[in-house]
Structure formats: C-alpha cells, structure tokens
Amino acid sequence: MHKTVVLNVAGLTAQLLGKYTPNLLSFAQSGIQVPIRAAFPAVTCTAQATYLTGCTPREHGIIGNGWYFRDECQVRFWRQSNHLVQRPKIWDAARKLDSDFTAANLFWWYNMYSTANVAVTPRPMYPADGRKISDIYTVPSDLRSNLQRELGTFPLFKFWGPATSIVSSHWIGDAAIHVDRRFDPTLTLVYVPHLDYVLQRVGPDDPAVGKDLLELDAVVGDLIAWYRGRGARIVVLSEYGIVPVSRPVHLNRLLRGQGWISVREELGRELLDPGACEAFAVADHQIAHLYIRRPELISKVRSLLEGTPGVARVLDADGKRELGIDHPRSGELVATADPDAWFTYYYWTDDARAPDFARTVDIHRKPGYDPVELFLDPADPFVKARIGISLLKKRLGFRFLMRAIPLDASLVKGSHGVITSPDDGPILLTAYPSTLSDTSLSATDVYGVILRHLTL
C-alpha cells in the first residue's frame, strides 16, 4: 500500500485559500481541488465519523458532537470511546487488504479504544481536588511520556477556551512528525483545529483572520514538506466551513416558556433535568435535537419552533430520513438554524440562577455546545486578575472555580452545522486526481478517496 496522510484542516474553504495561505495554495495548484458536500449535521464528530466509515449517521450513529443518552437520562458531549461509532473504520478495511497496514490517528475524534495502531488524543486528568490538568491518551501507552518529554505537556488550554491559539495546532503537528519518525504508519490522520476556533470567535470576514491563516499555513506547510520527504501521498481536507452569525436562538428558554422544561435547584442554581423534561433541545452549533417525551406533544413542539425567528427547518421522521439522520439516538425532531443564526443550550431565564459551570470552560458538564467558552467576560474588568488568583489557588492545591466565561451569546460571530452554499462548504485537495470519483464529492465519498490513495 502507498503511504498516505490526511491533514484535516478544520474550517478551511475555497474562499480562504489565497495570499495568507501560500503553502496551501501552492499545494492546491499542484494538484486538484474539489468541493465536498458536507455531512449533516456539518459538525466535527459527525463529519469525521462519516469520512472514516463511508456511512451516514443513520448507520454509524454519530448524530452530532453529543446527544441525549436515553438510558442514562443525561446529555453527553465529546465522548471519546470509538465503540460509539457503529460501523467499521477505514483502517479496518485497509488491514483486510494488507496485513502489514498500520494506522495512526492524531486528534481525530473517538480516538480511544479503537483498532488503530497508534493514537494520540486529549485526555485531561481530573484529580479529586477539582483541578483539570492537561494530558493526553496514547496508544502505545509509552508514547504519552515520550511525546510530552520531547514536546512539553500538551497545551490543552491553548486547544480550547479563551486562550486558544496556534500553539496547540503546532504541538499536534510536531507530534505527527514524531509519530511518523518512530512508527512510519501506512495511514496517518492529523487534525489541525486552529482555524475553526478563530472563525467561531470573530467570523470568517474579520480582517484579523489573516494573521491566523498565516500561522495555520505555516504549520500545514511544515507537515506537507515533511510527508513529501517521506514519499507519502497527501490529502488536505476540511469538515465544514464557518459562516457569519449574528442571532443566537435560545430554544430551551422557548420550551421553558411552555412549561416543558424541568430544572432541579442545587445551591440556589438551576440544573437542567433532562429525564424529567417534557421536551428539551440539545443544541449543537446550527442544529438541535429535540427530545420529546410524549408522542402527542411532537406536533405542538414543531409548530412552536416553526414560528420561531432564526429556525429554518424542523425535521420530522421523513425529514430525518431524507438527510440520513434517522438513528435512534436522534431527537424526535431536529431543528436547523437560518444561515445567520445558531442555537444556544441556555435554559435559565435569570443569569443569577445559571449553573456554576455556565461561566467556566466545561465541555462535558454543559448539556449542549457552548462557543461562548472562547471568550473572557468583557463585562468583568477584573476577569484576568480573577484568573490569576485561581491559578495561584491551583498551584497551592486549593479547590477553585475558574469563572471567566460570559453569558452573552451575541459575542459569537461564526458557526456551522448547515451548509447552504458551496462557497461555504468543505474542500479536498490532492495531487492524485485519479483517486477521485467525481469533480465534487459527498461526505461519504471521502472514505473511498482515502482508500484509493492507499491502494491505487
């Protein structure tokens, strides 16, 4: 098989290739560039699972970055187990064709307990004293200490949150080279996330994005140069594009106004109680799964949402089937947002009653995706001082709450989930046009493109 690497540059679109991306532009011009019809929903976990299985969410089961686990009566986001993906992965198929085939997965999602030979993924430590400590999970296990000894501790707080920067993508790029030098995998998957977070924060049209594009292009350029030197076939692709948004839509507050949301009070704050709700929304960028307890309530929820500004479409059973998301994990209804809108997870009506985690970076506790975690609270002039005090408490071993995140959803300027224009969609770049089945690809076609890079 041919040595192949797939560089997943999150948020990259044809519109962003240009003077700020000389390495990517040169790579595109040396081969072929084709659009990808994005997975639905066009979010990280769904897109990656679709690329790696060649199946839709109907089959692989990854209906978003998170969903309501009905058996646990809990909303869970950003799970890590590869067993949640319900179809074989591309490395399973390749290994059947060649017993010497090996695969390395660097930071693509659902990267724990898979059949890939090498894996590196974020895995913070959560000691009993309340701290969150940067760390990674690796296969083989000794790779964890080797990487962090050579490259330093994985910069988790530069990977996501208000301090996110190119530093984390640079670390991932260096880790990819380390893995390639040590293991020489047949197939390597590398996730380069930086652009995604920047565009959610400021939007794709902000002139400041030029600096971030240059930084990203330097990291990707180094990887292209390295893998070319190793004789690898290189694929550069993205999962979705980011569109400008200006309207946050609070679906759970809308449902609460109808008496369908249940909350539990703890220490004077409100926690969503999904198992007791008549109806609630699991918000995920520009899509939301609506979980509805009683069948007779479905039409009422649908009518309410269809009359809500910012909601573009409400998918029932037929609509879900049409878009390949008719899986038991999906909500009874699925809402999509207008191009300039996105859905928050907010369910409280008084910020003083918001849960304590609402003002923190806490991707696992929140019952929905929260891009406001990319911001420090602009209304708090002492926010940086408070962070400094919290960090001091951390060094001293005290418990603390890092309250730095605002509750102002209007700060978010970019989102994704529903691609309405090809210009806003993902792309694929390769120097091997014979591996393409068409001049445009569906998300499920990407699986075959990668396999043909390995085999043709």
mmCIF file of C-alpha atoms in Angstrom, residues 196-442:
data_model
loop_
_atom_site.group_PDB
_atom_site.id
_atom_site.type_symbol
_atom_site.label_atom_id
_atom_site.label_comp_id
_atom_site.label_asym_id
_atom_site.label_seq_id
_atom_site.Cartn_x
_atom_site.Cartn_y
_atom_site.Cartn_z
ATOM 1 C CA ASP A 196 -12.118 26.543 13.390
ATOM 2 C CA TYR A 197 -11.962 28.260 16.774
ATOM 3 C CA VAL A 198 -10.745 31.583 15.422
ATOM 4 C CA LEU A 199 -13.572 31.777 12.896
ATOM 5 C CA GLN A 200 -16.200 30.979 15.527
ATOM 6 C CA ARG A 201 -14.856 33.787 17.652
ATOM 7 C CA VAL A 202 -14.577 36.587 15.075
ATOM 8 C CA GLY A 203 -16.350 35.264 11.967
ATOM 9 C CA PRO A 204 -14.844 34.443 8.560
ATOM 10 C CA ASP A 205 -14.953 38.030 7.272
ATOM 11 C CA ASP A 206 -12.891 39.690 10.008
ATOM 12 C CA PRO A 207 -9.581 41.090 8.645
ATOM 13 C CA ALA A 208 -7.826 39.796 11.762
ATOM 14 C CA VAL A 209 -8.228 36.258 10.408
ATOM 15 C CA GLY A 210 -5.293 36.930 8.036
ATOM 16 C CA LYS A 211 -2.792 36.537 10.865
ATOM 17 C CA ASP A 212 -4.306 33.239 11.927
ATOM 18 C CA LEU A 213 -4.361 31.956 8.352
ATOM 19 C CA LEU A 214 -0.638 32.696 8.062
ATOM 20 C CA GLU A 215 0.065 30.850 11.314
ATOM 21 C CA LEU A 216 -2.048 27.893 10.264
ATOM 22 C CA ASP A 217 -0.475 27.787 6.812
ATOM 23 C CA ALA A 218 2.988 27.593 8.353
ATOM 24 C CA VAL A 219 2.024 24.538 10.438
ATOM 25 C CA VAL A 220 0.368 22.793 7.476
ATOM 26 C CA GLY A 221 3.247 23.760 5.198
ATOM 27 C CA ASP A 222 5.744 22.085 7.547
ATOM 28 C CA LEU A 223 3.619 18.922 7.566
ATOM 29 C CA ILE A 224 3.309 18.877 3.778
ATOM 30 C CA ALA A 225 7.079 19.271 3.431
ATOM 31 C CA TRP A 226 7.760 16.520 5.962
ATOM 32 C CA TYR A 227 5.403 13.979 4.414
ATOM 33 C CA ARG A 228 6.542 14.759 0.889
ATOM 34 C CA GLY A 229 10.046 14.000 2.074
ATOM 35 C CA ARG A 230 8.768 10.647 3.331
ATOM 36 C CA GLY A 231 7.194 9.793 -0.028
ATOM 37 C CA ALA A 232 3.645 9.971 1.306
ATOM 38 C CA ARG A 233 0.521 10.714 -0.673
ATOM 39 C CA ILE A 234 -1.074 13.758 0.955
ATOM 40 C CA VAL A 235 -4.744 14.639 1.230
ATOM 41 C CA VAL A 236 -5.777 18.001 2.701
ATOM 42 C CA LEU A 237 -9.443 18.318 3.569
ATOM 43 C CA SER A 238 -11.888 20.070 5.857
ATOM 44 C CA GLU A 239 -15.167 19.093 7.503
ATOM 45 C CA TYR A 240 -17.247 22.257 7.022
ATOM 46 C CA GLY A 241 -16.940 25.990 6.556
ATOM 47 C CA ILE A 242 -17.775 28.659 9.119
ATOM 48 C CA VAL A 243 -20.482 31.201 8.240
ATOM 49 C CA PRO A 244 -21.057 34.640 9.832
ATOM 50 C CA VAL A 245 -23.760 34.633 12.509
ATOM 51 C CA SER A 246 -25.423 37.405 14.480
ATOM 52 C CA ARG A 247 -28.523 35.786 16.031
ATOM 53 C CA PRO A 248 -28.337 33.344 18.939
ATOM 54 C CA VAL A 249 -31.595 31.423 19.365
ATOM 55 C CA HIS A 250 -32.437 30.091 22.846
ATOM 56 C CA LEU A 251 -34.609 27.062 22.112
ATOM 57 C CA ASN A 252 -34.681 25.750 25.671
ATOM 58 C CA ARG A 253 -35.898 29.075 27.011
ATOM 59 C CA LEU A 254 -38.658 28.934 24.427
ATOM 60 C CA LEU A 255 -39.620 25.440 25.556
ATOM 61 C CA ARG A 256 -39.427 26.507 29.176
ATOM 62 C CA GLY A 257 -41.967 29.208 28.485
ATOM 63 C CA GLN A 258 -44.397 26.436 27.557
ATOM 64 C CA GLY A 259 -43.751 24.563 30.793
ATOM 65 C CA TRP A 260 -41.945 21.677 29.076
ATOM 66 C CA ILE A 261 -38.524 22.150 30.697
ATOM 67 C CA SER A 262 -37.782 20.762 34.162
ATOM 68 C CA VAL A 263 -34.928 22.072 36.299
ATOM 69 C CA ARG A 264 -33.548 20.989 39.626
ATOM 70 C CA GLU A 265 -32.336 23.593 42.124
ATOM 71 C CA GLU A 266 -28.950 22.999 43.715
ATOM 72 C CA LEU A 267 -27.348 25.582 45.991
ATOM 73 C CA GLY A 268 -29.598 28.288 44.576
ATOM 74 C CA ARG A 269 -28.782 27.473 40.940
ATOM 75 C CA GLU A 270 -30.716 25.658 38.258
ATOM 76 C CA LEU A 271 -29.649 22.428 36.602
ATOM 77 C CA LEU A 272 -31.473 21.046 33.590
ATOM 78 C CA ASP A 273 -33.183 17.757 34.499
ATOM 79 C CA PRO A 274 -33.459 16.055 31.096
ATOM 80 C CA GLY A 275 -35.106 12.877 32.338
ATOM 81 C CA ALA A 276 -37.978 14.902 33.795
ATOM 82 C CA CYS A 277 -38.462 17.270 30.835
ATOM 83 C CA GLU A 278 -41.465 17.000 28.555
ATOM 84 C CA ALA A 279 -39.327 18.461 25.765
ATOM 85 C CA PHE A 280 -35.831 19.922 25.568
ATOM 86 C CA ALA A 281 -33.236 20.776 22.941
ATOM 87 C CA VAL A 282 -29.666 19.530 22.678
ATOM 88 C CA ALA A 283 -28.076 22.465 20.857
ATOM 89 C CA ASP A 284 -25.048 21.834 18.639
ATOM 90 C CA HIS A 285 -23.981 24.882 16.620
ATOM 91 C CA GLN A 286 -26.684 25.389 13.955
ATOM 92 C CA ILE A 287 -28.634 22.212 14.632
ATOM 93 C CA ALA A 288 -30.542 20.950 17.651
ATOM 94 C CA HIS A 289 -32.046 17.606 18.530
ATOM 95 C CA LEU A 290 -35.440 17.944 20.219
ATOM 96 C CA TYR A 291 -36.166 15.142 22.652
ATOM 97 C CA ILE A 292 -39.882 14.879 23.389
ATOM 98 C CA ARG A 293 -41.305 12.545 25.983
ATOM 99 C CA ARG A 294 -44.881 12.102 24.723
ATOM 100 C CA PRO A 295 -45.742 11.488 21.057
ATOM 101 C CA GLU A 296 -48.823 13.711 21.281
ATOM 102 C CA LEU A 297 -46.560 16.685 22.109
ATOM 103 C CA ILE A 298 -44.419 16.420 18.954
ATOM 104 C CA SER A 299 -46.748 18.442 16.722
ATOM 105 C CA LYS A 300 -47.012 21.218 19.322
ATOM 106 C CA VAL A 301 -43.238 21.484 19.634
ATOM 107 C CA ARG A 302 -42.885 21.505 15.869
ATOM 108 C CA SER A 303 -45.440 24.312 15.462
ATOM 109 C CA LEU A 304 -43.726 26.375 18.148
ATOM 110 C CA LEU A 305 -40.314 26.018 16.530
ATOM 111 C CA GLU A 306 -41.523 26.638 13.009
ATOM 112 C CA GLY A 307 -42.871 30.005 14.167
ATOM 113 C CA THR A 308 -39.611 30.988 15.865
ATOM 114 C CA PRO A 309 -37.330 33.551 14.146
ATOM 115 C CA GLY A 310 -33.948 32.015 13.388
ATOM 116 C CA VAL A 311 -35.284 28.482 12.894
ATOM 117 C CA ALA A 312 -35.017 27.478 9.237
ATOM 118 C CA ARG A 313 -36.486 23.986 9.264
ATOM 119 C CA VAL A 314 -37.850 21.389 11.659
ATOM 120 C CA LEU A 315 -37.230 17.804 10.563
ATOM 121 C CA ASP A 316 -39.766 15.138 11.466
ATOM 122 C CA ALA A 317 -39.330 11.417 10.759
ATOM 123 C CA ASP A 318 -39.482 11.960 6.983
ATOM 124 C CA GLY A 319 -37.071 14.896 7.131
ATOM 125 C CA LYS A 320 -34.572 12.957 9.215
ATOM 126 C CA ARG A 321 -34.766 10.051 6.787
ATOM 127 C CA GLU A 322 -34.169 12.399 3.853
ATOM 128 C CA LEU A 323 -30.961 13.712 5.419
ATOM 129 C CA GLY A 324 -29.705 10.362 6.716
ATOM 130 C CA ILE A 325 -30.005 11.183 10.402
ATOM 131 C CA ASP A 326 -32.855 8.824 11.274
ATOM 132 C CA HIS A 327 -30.988 6.994 14.022
ATOM 133 C CA PRO A 328 -32.389 6.016 17.441
ATOM 134 C CA ARG A 329 -30.013 8.496 19.093
ATOM 135 C CA SER A 330 -31.611 11.418 17.226
ATOM 136 C CA GLY A 331 -34.292 13.586 18.743
ATOM 137 C CA GLU A 332 -37.930 13.148 17.835
ATOM 138 C CA LEU A 333 -37.424 16.387 15.875
ATOM 139 C CA VAL A 334 -34.275 18.054 14.556
ATOM 140 C CA ALA A 335 -34.164 21.835 14.114
ATOM 141 C CA THR A 336 -31.815 23.703 11.777
ATOM 142 C CA ALA A 337 -30.936 27.383 12.052
ATOM 143 C CA ASP A 338 -31.087 30.172 9.498
ATOM 144 C CA PRO A 339 -27.661 30.874 7.942
ATOM 145 C CA ASP A 340 -27.040 33.854 10.252
ATOM 146 C CA ALA A 341 -28.337 32.158 13.412
ATOM 147 C CA TRP A 342 -27.179 29.479 15.838
ATOM 148 C CA PHE A 343 -28.648 27.614 18.826
ATOM 149 C CA THR A 344 -27.532 28.046 22.436
ATOM 150 C CA TYR A 345 -28.016 25.492 25.190
ATOM 151 C CA TYR A 346 -29.230 28.179 27.646
ATOM 152 C CA TYR A 347 -32.296 27.124 29.613
ATOM 153 C CA TRP A 348 -32.315 29.554 32.572
ATOM 154 C CA THR A 349 -34.176 32.853 32.441
ATOM 155 C CA ASP A 350 -32.196 34.645 35.171
ATOM 156 C CA ASP A 351 -28.395 34.732 34.853
ATOM 157 C CA ALA A 352 -28.116 34.793 38.630
ATOM 158 C CA ARG A 353 -29.638 31.307 38.604
ATOM 159 C CA ALA A 354 -27.385 29.909 35.866
ATOM 160 C CA PRO A 355 -25.447 26.789 36.885
ATOM 161 C CA ASP A 356 -21.951 27.379 38.246
ATOM 162 C CA PHE A 357 -20.370 25.668 35.223
ATOM 163 C CA ALA A 358 -22.014 28.141 32.809
ATOM 164 C CA ARG A 359 -19.263 30.697 33.468
ATOM 165 C CA THR A 360 -16.461 28.152 33.119
ATOM 166 C CA VAL A 361 -14.871 26.132 30.331
ATOM 167 C CA ASP A 362 -16.626 22.815 30.941
ATOM 168 C CA ILE A 363 -17.367 20.936 27.736
ATOM 169 C CA HIS A 364 -18.570 17.772 29.471
ATOM 170 C CA ARG A 365 -20.972 19.199 32.042
ATOM 171 C CA LYS A 366 -22.895 21.561 29.770
ATOM 172 C CA PRO A 367 -25.973 19.979 28.124
ATOM 173 C CA GLY A 368 -25.081 21.435 24.720
ATOM 174 C CA TYR A 369 -22.259 23.014 22.751
ATOM 175 C CA ASP A 370 -21.088 26.404 24.066
ATOM 176 C CA PRO A 371 -18.872 28.519 21.763
ATOM 177 C CA VAL A 372 -19.041 31.366 24.294
ATOM 178 C CA GLU A 373 -16.257 29.443 26.049
ATOM 179 C CA LEU A 374 -13.943 31.089 23.512
ATOM 180 C CA PHE A 375 -14.343 34.468 25.262
ATOM 181 C CA LEU A 376 -13.328 36.109 28.503
ATOM 182 C CA ASP A 377 -16.159 38.076 30.087
ATOM 183 C CA PRO A 378 -15.889 41.611 28.613
ATOM 184 C CA ALA A 379 -18.216 42.931 31.322
ATOM 185 C CA ASP A 380 -15.789 41.966 34.102
ATOM 186 C CA PRO A 381 -12.849 44.405 34.289
ATOM 187 C CA PHE A 382 -11.149 42.148 36.835
ATOM 188 C CA VAL A 383 -11.504 38.897 34.910
ATOM 189 C CA LYS A 384 -7.762 38.475 34.282
ATOM 190 C CA ALA A 385 -6.990 39.201 37.914
ATOM 191 C CA ARG A 386 -9.546 36.587 38.947
ATOM 192 C CA ILE A 387 -7.905 34.071 36.632
ATOM 193 C CA GLY A 388 -4.532 34.858 38.191
ATOM 194 C CA ILE A 389 -5.915 34.268 41.672
ATOM 195 C CA SER A 390 -7.480 30.996 40.539
ATOM 196 C CA LEU A 391 -4.199 29.825 39.047
ATOM 197 C CA LEU A 392 -2.426 30.657 42.300
ATOM 198 C CA LYS A 393 -5.005 28.578 44.177
ATOM 199 C CA LYS A 394 -4.333 25.764 41.723
ATOM 200 C CA ARG A 395 -0.592 25.855 42.437
ATOM 201 C CA LEU A 396 -1.297 25.808 46.162
ATOM 202 C CA GLY A 397 -3.582 22.824 45.812
ATOM 203 C CA PHE A 398 -6.847 24.579 46.713
ATOM 204 C CA ARG A 399 -10.213 23.901 45.121
ATOM 205 C CA PHE A 400 -11.394 26.765 42.928
ATOM 206 C CA LEU A 401 -13.906 27.749 40.242
ATOM 207 C CA MET A 402 -12.461 29.430 37.147
ATOM 208 C CA ARG A 403 -15.343 31.851 36.487
ATOM 209 C CA ALA A 404 -14.243 33.764 33.417
ATOM 210 C CA ILE A 405 -16.763 32.963 30.662
ATOM 211 C CA PRO A 406 -19.555 35.454 29.844
ATOM 212 C CA LEU A 407 -23.215 34.584 29.338
ATOM 213 C CA ASP A 408 -23.525 36.817 26.269
ATOM 214 C CA ALA A 409 -24.183 34.623 23.245
ATOM 215 C CA SER A 410 -24.138 37.653 20.921
ATOM 216 C CA LEU A 411 -20.322 37.612 21.136
ATOM 217 C CA VAL A 412 -20.146 34.585 18.811
ATOM 218 C CA LYS A 413 -19.582 35.643 15.199
ATOM 219 C CA GLY A 414 -19.187 32.336 13.359
ATOM 220 C CA SER A 415 -20.938 28.979 13.334
ATOM 221 C CA HIS A 416 -21.592 25.866 11.241
ATOM 222 C CA GLY A 417 -23.837 22.850 11.037
ATOM 223 C CA VAL A 418 -25.927 23.569 7.945
ATOM 224 C CA ILE A 419 -24.099 24.354 4.695
ATOM 225 C CA THR A 420 -26.306 26.444 2.374
ATOM 226 C CA SER A 421 -23.730 27.456 -0.251
ATOM 227 C CA PRO A 422 -20.875 25.500 -1.883
ATOM 228 C CA ASP A 423 -18.618 28.503 -1.231
ATOM 229 C CA ASP A 424 -19.092 27.931 2.490
ATOM 230 C CA GLY A 425 -18.535 24.172 2.299
ATOM 231 C CA PRO A 426 -15.552 21.907 2.916
ATOM 232 C CA ILE A 427 -12.938 21.084 0.293
ATOM 233 C CA LEU A 428 -10.465 18.331 -0.562
ATOM 234 C CA LEU A 429 -7.021 18.868 -2.102
ATOM 235 C CA THR A 430 -4.848 16.133 -3.609
ATOM 236 C CA ALA A 431 -2.100 15.613 -6.151
ATOM 237 C CA TYR A 432 -3.745 12.336 -7.256
ATOM 238 C CA PRO A 433 -6.878 13.162 -9.279
ATOM 239 C CA SER A 434 -7.271 9.516 -10.309
ATOM 240 C CA THR A 435 -8.390 8.786 -6.731
ATOM 241 C CA LEU A 436 -11.480 10.973 -7.139
ATOM 242 C CA SER A 437 -14.798 9.530 -8.175
ATOM 243 C CA ASP A 438 -16.145 12.892 -9.375
ATOM 244 C CA THR A 439 -15.338 16.608 -9.543
ATOM 245 C CA SER A 440 -17.406 17.048 -6.412
ATOM 246 C CA LEU A 441 -17.736 14.666 -3.519
ATOM 247 C CA SER A 442 -20.286 13.784 -0.904
#
